[in-house]
mmCIF file of C-alpha atoms in Angstrom:
data_model
loop_
_atom_site.group_PDB
_atom_site.id
_atom_site.type_symbol
_atom_site.label_atom_id
_atom_site.label_comp_id
_atom_site.label_asym_id
_atom_site.label_seq_id
_atom_site.Cartn_x
_atom_site.Cartn_y
_atom_site.Cartn_z
ATOM 1 C CA UNK A 30 163.021 161.209 -69.255
ATOM 2 C CA UNK A 31 159.378 163.290 -68.986
ATOM 3 C CA UNK A 32 158.641 164.862 -71.714
ATOM 4 C CA UNK A 33 155.784 164.688 -74.150
ATOM 5 C CA UNK A 34 153.674 162.791 -70.949
ATOM 6 C CA UNK A 35 149.912 162.337 -72.060
ATOM 7 C CA UNK A 36 147.447 162.804 -69.192
ATOM 8 C CA UNK A 37 147.550 159.794 -67.736
ATOM 9 C CA UNK A 38 150.974 159.799 -67.076
ATOM 10 C CA UNK A 39 151.108 162.893 -65.563
ATOM 11 C CA UNK A 40 148.002 161.185 -63.162
ATOM 12 C CA UNK A 41 150.030 158.094 -62.550
ATOM 13 C CA UNK A 42 152.846 160.512 -62.066
ATOM 14 C CA UNK A 43 151.692 162.844 -58.971
ATOM 15 C CA UNK A 44 150.367 159.139 -57.189
ATOM 16 C CA UNK A 45 153.666 158.033 -57.986
ATOM 17 C CA UNK A 46 155.260 161.246 -56.070
ATOM 18 C CA UNK A 47 152.436 161.609 -53.349
ATOM 19 C CA UNK A 48 153.364 157.985 -52.303
ATOM 20 C CA UNK A 49 157.397 157.938 -53.041
ATOM 21 C CA UNK A 50 157.716 161.461 -51.132
ATOM 22 C CA UNK A 51 155.436 160.009 -48.593
ATOM 23 C CA UNK A 52 157.821 156.973 -47.631
ATOM 24 C CA UNK A 53 160.363 158.481 -48.216
ATOM 25 C CA UNK A 54 160.130 161.490 -45.204
ATOM 26 C CA UNK A 55 158.449 158.583 -43.175
ATOM 27 C CA UNK A 56 162.167 156.850 -43.297
ATOM 28 C CA UNK A 57 163.642 160.051 -41.904
ATOM 29 C CA UNK A 58 161.782 160.285 -39.347
ATOM 30 C CA UNK A 59 161.992 156.682 -38.424
ATOM 31 C CA UNK A 60 165.874 156.487 -38.851
ATOM 32 C CA UNK A 61 165.724 159.826 -36.904
ATOM 33 C CA UNK A 62 163.737 158.418 -34.308
ATOM 34 C CA UNK A 63 165.567 155.156 -34.580
ATOM 35 C CA UNK A 64 168.914 157.156 -33.204
ATOM 36 C CA UNK A 65 167.476 158.767 -30.749
ATOM 37 C CA UNK A 66 165.731 161.679 -32.101
ATOM 38 C CA UNK A 67 162.146 162.408 -31.150
ATOM 39 C CA UNK A 68 161.415 165.730 -32.842
ATOM 40 C CA UNK A 69 159.660 163.978 -35.955
ATOM 41 C CA UNK A 70 157.220 162.085 -33.438
ATOM 42 C CA UNK A 71 156.440 164.808 -31.418
ATOM 43 C CA UNK A 72 155.969 166.879 -34.457
ATOM 44 C CA UNK A 73 153.180 164.251 -36.039
ATOM 45 C CA UNK A 74 155.917 163.439 -38.895
ATOM 46 C CA UNK A 75 156.702 159.921 -37.658
ATOM 47 C CA UNK A 76 153.917 158.041 -39.931
ATOM 48 C CA UNK A 77 153.189 156.980 -43.339
ATOM 49 C CA UNK A 78 150.297 158.688 -43.931
ATOM 50 C CA UNK A 79 151.162 161.358 -46.945
ATOM 51 C CA UNK A 80 148.745 164.081 -45.786
ATOM 52 C CA UNK A 81 151.839 164.978 -43.188
ATOM 53 C CA UNK A 82 153.816 164.885 -45.797
ATOM 54 C CA UNK A 83 153.673 166.629 -48.799
ATOM 55 C CA UNK A 84 153.463 170.519 -49.141
ATOM 56 C CA UNK A 85 150.561 171.176 -51.935
ATOM 57 C CA UNK A 86 153.012 173.859 -54.046
ATOM 58 C CA UNK A 87 156.292 172.102 -53.387
ATOM 59 C CA UNK A 88 155.628 168.689 -53.886
ATOM 60 C CA UNK A 89 151.956 168.879 -56.321
ATOM 61 C CA UNK A 90 151.870 172.122 -57.835
ATOM 62 C CA UNK A 91 155.635 172.717 -58.758
ATOM 63 C CA UNK A 92 156.594 169.572 -59.909
ATOM 64 C CA UNK A 93 153.548 169.188 -61.935
ATOM 65 C CA UNK A 94 153.900 172.670 -63.992
ATOM 66 C CA UNK A 95 157.826 172.139 -64.922
ATOM 67 C CA UNK A 96 156.298 168.626 -66.366
ATOM 68 C CA UNK A 97 153.561 170.701 -68.128
ATOM 69 C CA UNK A 98 156.859 172.798 -69.206
ATOM 70 C CA UNK A 99 158.317 169.187 -70.299
ATOM 71 C CA UNK A 100 161.019 170.458 -67.781
ATOM 72 C CA UNK A 101 162.497 168.261 -65.251
ATOM 73 C CA UNK A 102 160.712 168.356 -62.152
ATOM 74 C CA UNK A 103 161.444 169.101 -58.603
ATOM 75 C CA UNK A 104 160.346 166.444 -56.011
ATOM 76 C CA UNK A 105 160.216 168.712 -53.073
ATOM 77 C CA UNK A 106 158.068 167.531 -49.810
ATOM 78 C CA UNK A 107 158.213 169.005 -46.178
ATOM 79 C CA UNK A 108 161.536 168.054 -44.668
ATOM 80 C CA UNK A 109 161.443 166.032 -41.706
ATOM 81 C CA UNK A 110 162.472 168.416 -38.722
ATOM 82 C CA UNK A 111 166.223 166.560 -36.507
ATOM 83 C CA UNK A 112 167.658 167.736 -33.441
ATOM 84 C CA UNK A 113 171.249 167.044 -34.833
ATOM 85 C CA UNK A 114 172.125 167.177 -30.755
ATOM 86 C CA UNK A 115 169.786 164.327 -30.027
ATOM 87 C CA UNK A 116 170.867 161.900 -33.152
ATOM 88 C CA UNK A 117 173.682 159.687 -31.822
ATOM 89 C CA UNK A 118 176.789 159.943 -33.744
ATOM 90 C CA UNK A 119 176.799 163.544 -34.583
ATOM 91 C CA UNK A 120 177.199 164.177 -38.320
ATOM 92 C CA UNK A 121 177.464 160.475 -39.162
ATOM 93 C CA UNK A 122 174.413 160.384 -37.693
ATOM 94 C CA UNK A 123 172.434 163.376 -39.769
ATOM 95 C CA UNK A 124 173.847 161.824 -42.447
ATOM 96 C CA UNK A 125 172.171 158.421 -42.182
ATOM 97 C CA UNK A 126 169.316 160.347 -41.562
ATOM 98 C CA UNK A 127 169.391 161.891 -45.151
ATOM 99 C CA UNK A 128 170.141 158.433 -46.681
ATOM 100 C CA UNK A 129 167.886 156.602 -45.600
ATOM 101 C CA UNK A 130 165.362 159.014 -47.991
ATOM 102 C CA UNK A 131 166.440 158.355 -50.786
ATOM 103 C CA UNK A 132 167.685 155.501 -50.653
ATOM 104 C CA UNK A 133 164.321 153.906 -49.719
ATOM 105 C CA UNK A 134 163.635 155.778 -53.418
ATOM 106 C CA UNK A 135 165.841 153.707 -55.366
ATOM 107 C CA UNK A 136 164.618 150.296 -52.756
ATOM 108 C CA UNK A 137 160.903 151.306 -54.110
ATOM 109 C CA UNK A 138 162.713 151.502 -58.169
ATOM 110 C CA UNK A 139 163.978 148.199 -57.302
ATOM 111 C CA UNK A 140 161.541 146.015 -56.075
ATOM 112 C CA UNK A 141 159.228 147.788 -59.330
ATOM 113 C CA UNK A 142 161.992 146.826 -61.398
ATOM 114 C CA UNK A 143 161.641 142.892 -60.102
ATOM 115 C CA UNK A 144 158.077 142.395 -60.316
ATOM 116 C CA UNK A 145 158.445 143.779 -63.916
ATOM 117 C CA UNK A 146 160.647 140.859 -64.517
ATOM 118 C CA UNK A 147 159.634 138.050 -61.914
ATOM 119 C CA UNK A 148 155.827 139.001 -62.422
ATOM 120 C CA UNK A 149 155.416 137.223 -65.826
ATOM 121 C CA UNK A 150 153.087 140.203 -67.298
ATOM 122 C CA UNK A 151 153.847 141.412 -70.760
ATOM 123 C CA UNK A 152 156.106 143.861 -71.835
ATOM 124 C CA UNK A 153 153.964 146.049 -73.696
ATOM 125 C CA UNK A 154 150.917 146.284 -70.840
ATOM 126 C CA UNK A 155 149.310 148.988 -68.537
ATOM 127 C CA UNK A 156 150.468 148.038 -65.612
ATOM 128 C CA UNK A 157 154.429 147.306 -66.516
ATOM 129 C CA UNK A 158 154.366 151.173 -68.060
ATOM 130 C CA UNK A 159 152.971 152.432 -64.911
ATOM 131 C CA UNK A 160 155.583 150.151 -62.835
ATOM 132 C CA UNK A 161 158.020 152.041 -65.183
ATOM 133 C CA UNK A 162 157.066 155.252 -64.360
ATOM 134 C CA UNK A 163 156.977 154.458 -60.960
ATOM 135 C CA UNK A 164 160.703 153.946 -61.152
ATOM 136 C CA UNK A 165 161.506 157.059 -63.402
ATOM 137 C CA UNK A 166 159.920 159.185 -60.595
ATOM 138 C CA UNK A 167 161.512 157.198 -57.483
ATOM 139 C CA UNK A 168 164.913 156.880 -59.226
ATOM 140 C CA UNK A 169 164.888 161.004 -60.354
ATOM 141 C CA UNK A 170 163.973 161.664 -56.562
ATOM 142 C CA UNK A 171 167.104 159.122 -55.584
ATOM 143 C CA UNK A 172 169.131 161.016 -57.944
ATOM 144 C CA UNK A 173 168.039 164.895 -57.234
ATOM 145 C CA UNK A 174 168.090 164.079 -53.670
ATOM 146 C CA UNK A 175 171.804 162.707 -53.891
ATOM 147 C CA UNK A 176 173.679 165.754 -55.340
ATOM 148 C CA UNK A 177 175.515 167.106 -52.264
ATOM 149 C CA UNK A 178 174.373 171.056 -52.254
ATOM 150 C CA UNK A 179 171.971 171.602 -49.373
ATOM 151 C CA UNK A 180 169.403 171.808 -48.448
ATOM 152 C CA UNK A 181 169.504 168.097 -50.734
ATOM 153 C CA UNK A 182 170.162 165.403 -48.424
ATOM 154 C CA UNK A 183 173.219 164.310 -50.395
ATOM 155 C CA UNK A 184 175.005 167.653 -48.347
ATOM 156 C CA UNK A 185 174.779 165.449 -45.073
ATOM 157 C CA UNK A 186 177.637 163.684 -46.039
ATOM 158 C CA UNK A 187 180.145 166.016 -47.051
ATOM 159 C CA UNK A 188 178.962 167.421 -43.774
ATOM 160 C CA UNK A 189 179.894 164.515 -42.415
ATOM 161 C CA UNK A 190 183.287 164.347 -43.470
ATOM 162 C CA UNK A 191 183.965 168.300 -44.318
ATOM 163 C CA UNK A 192 186.471 170.699 -42.665
ATOM 164 C CA UNK A 193 184.474 173.295 -40.566
ATOM 165 C CA UNK A 194 185.116 175.769 -42.713
ATOM 166 C CA UNK A 195 182.984 174.392 -45.134
ATOM 167 C CA UNK A 196 180.398 173.119 -42.685
ATOM 168 C CA UNK A 197 179.735 177.017 -41.601
ATOM 169 C CA UNK A 198 179.685 177.813 -45.959
ATOM 170 C CA UNK A 199 177.304 175.354 -46.452
ATOM 171 C CA UNK A 200 175.149 175.815 -42.869
ATOM 172 C CA UNK A 201 174.886 179.390 -44.537
ATOM 173 C CA UNK A 202 173.538 178.138 -47.938
ATOM 174 C CA UNK A 203 170.735 175.814 -45.728
ATOM 175 C CA UNK A 204 169.602 178.381 -43.758
ATOM 176 C CA UNK A 205 169.183 180.773 -46.512
ATOM 177 C CA UNK A 206 165.696 177.741 -47.551
ATOM 178 C CA UNK A 207 163.724 176.474 -49.946
ATOM 179 C CA UNK A 208 163.654 179.731 -52.657
ATOM 180 C CA UNK A 209 167.865 179.207 -52.577
ATOM 181 C CA UNK A 210 167.675 175.858 -53.809
ATOM 182 C CA UNK A 211 165.025 176.947 -56.665
ATOM 183 C CA UNK A 212 166.570 179.672 -57.709
ATOM 184 C CA UNK A 213 170.746 177.842 -58.147
ATOM 185 C CA UNK A 214 168.881 174.398 -60.011
ATOM 186 C CA UNK A 215 167.524 176.868 -62.692
ATOM 187 C CA UNK A 216 170.139 179.229 -63.214
ATOM 188 C CA UNK A 217 172.475 175.584 -63.464
ATOM 189 C CA UNK A 218 169.954 173.661 -64.744
ATOM 190 C CA UNK A 219 172.211 172.924 -68.140
ATOM 191 C CA UNK A 220 174.217 170.959 -66.042
ATOM 192 C CA UNK A 221 172.207 169.862 -63.797
ATOM 193 C CA UNK A 222 169.620 168.671 -65.534
ATOM 194 C CA UNK A 223 171.938 166.418 -68.381
ATOM 195 C CA UNK A 224 173.701 165.196 -64.963
ATOM 196 C CA UNK A 225 170.760 164.416 -63.015
ATOM 197 C CA UNK A 226 168.734 163.038 -66.054
ATOM 198 C CA UNK A 227 171.794 160.674 -67.437
ATOM 199 C CA UNK A 228 172.708 159.380 -64.224
ATOM 200 C CA UNK A 229 168.786 158.587 -64.361
ATOM 201 C CA UNK A 230 168.403 156.781 -67.415
ATOM 202 C CA UNK A 231 171.102 154.647 -66.664
ATOM 203 C CA UNK A 232 170.045 153.406 -62.736
ATOM 204 C CA UNK A 233 166.917 152.748 -65.215
ATOM 205 C CA UNK A 234 168.036 151.011 -67.912
ATOM 206 C CA UNK A 235 170.384 148.740 -65.497
ATOM 207 C CA UNK A 236 167.894 147.521 -63.528
ATOM 208 C CA UNK A 237 165.446 146.537 -66.569
#
């Protein structure tokens, strides 16, 4: 999806990442606040301000380096903190918080597709091309984050329905942090990359 990307394309992708990941994390925060947890608000994350959500290494440098190496990018912003004990509906509330982020990215992709279809712009215009990149980035964020592996958002669905022994194993994996996620991603990339790419491409093709 991001192979043979030009410098101008890279700029579009970078700006899209900053905007989309900021909205993604903000929706986690807004959903948590709506469910009774004020942790995100107390830490200044109840905002659309990108400076509050991005991390220079994981949000900017890592994806750009991977794209430059013609590898699928990993899109990760600063995780929004929340206290499961303060969230209504327990694990189901936590799952709603997690889903709010990637589903927002899917909605952004859908809105971009609708604009392309009803905007009356030529399909070969630079605006349509930029919107198509915007769609691809947001779809990739959606699909990647829905992988049910800690600490990705999709894992919260598993937490909500899995028996306690499975939850304990997932908690240990999540406690290991970001480094383990990247390591596992790299080790399993021959499986994960085609999976994410194929699903992302299918969604992108369907929307256009």
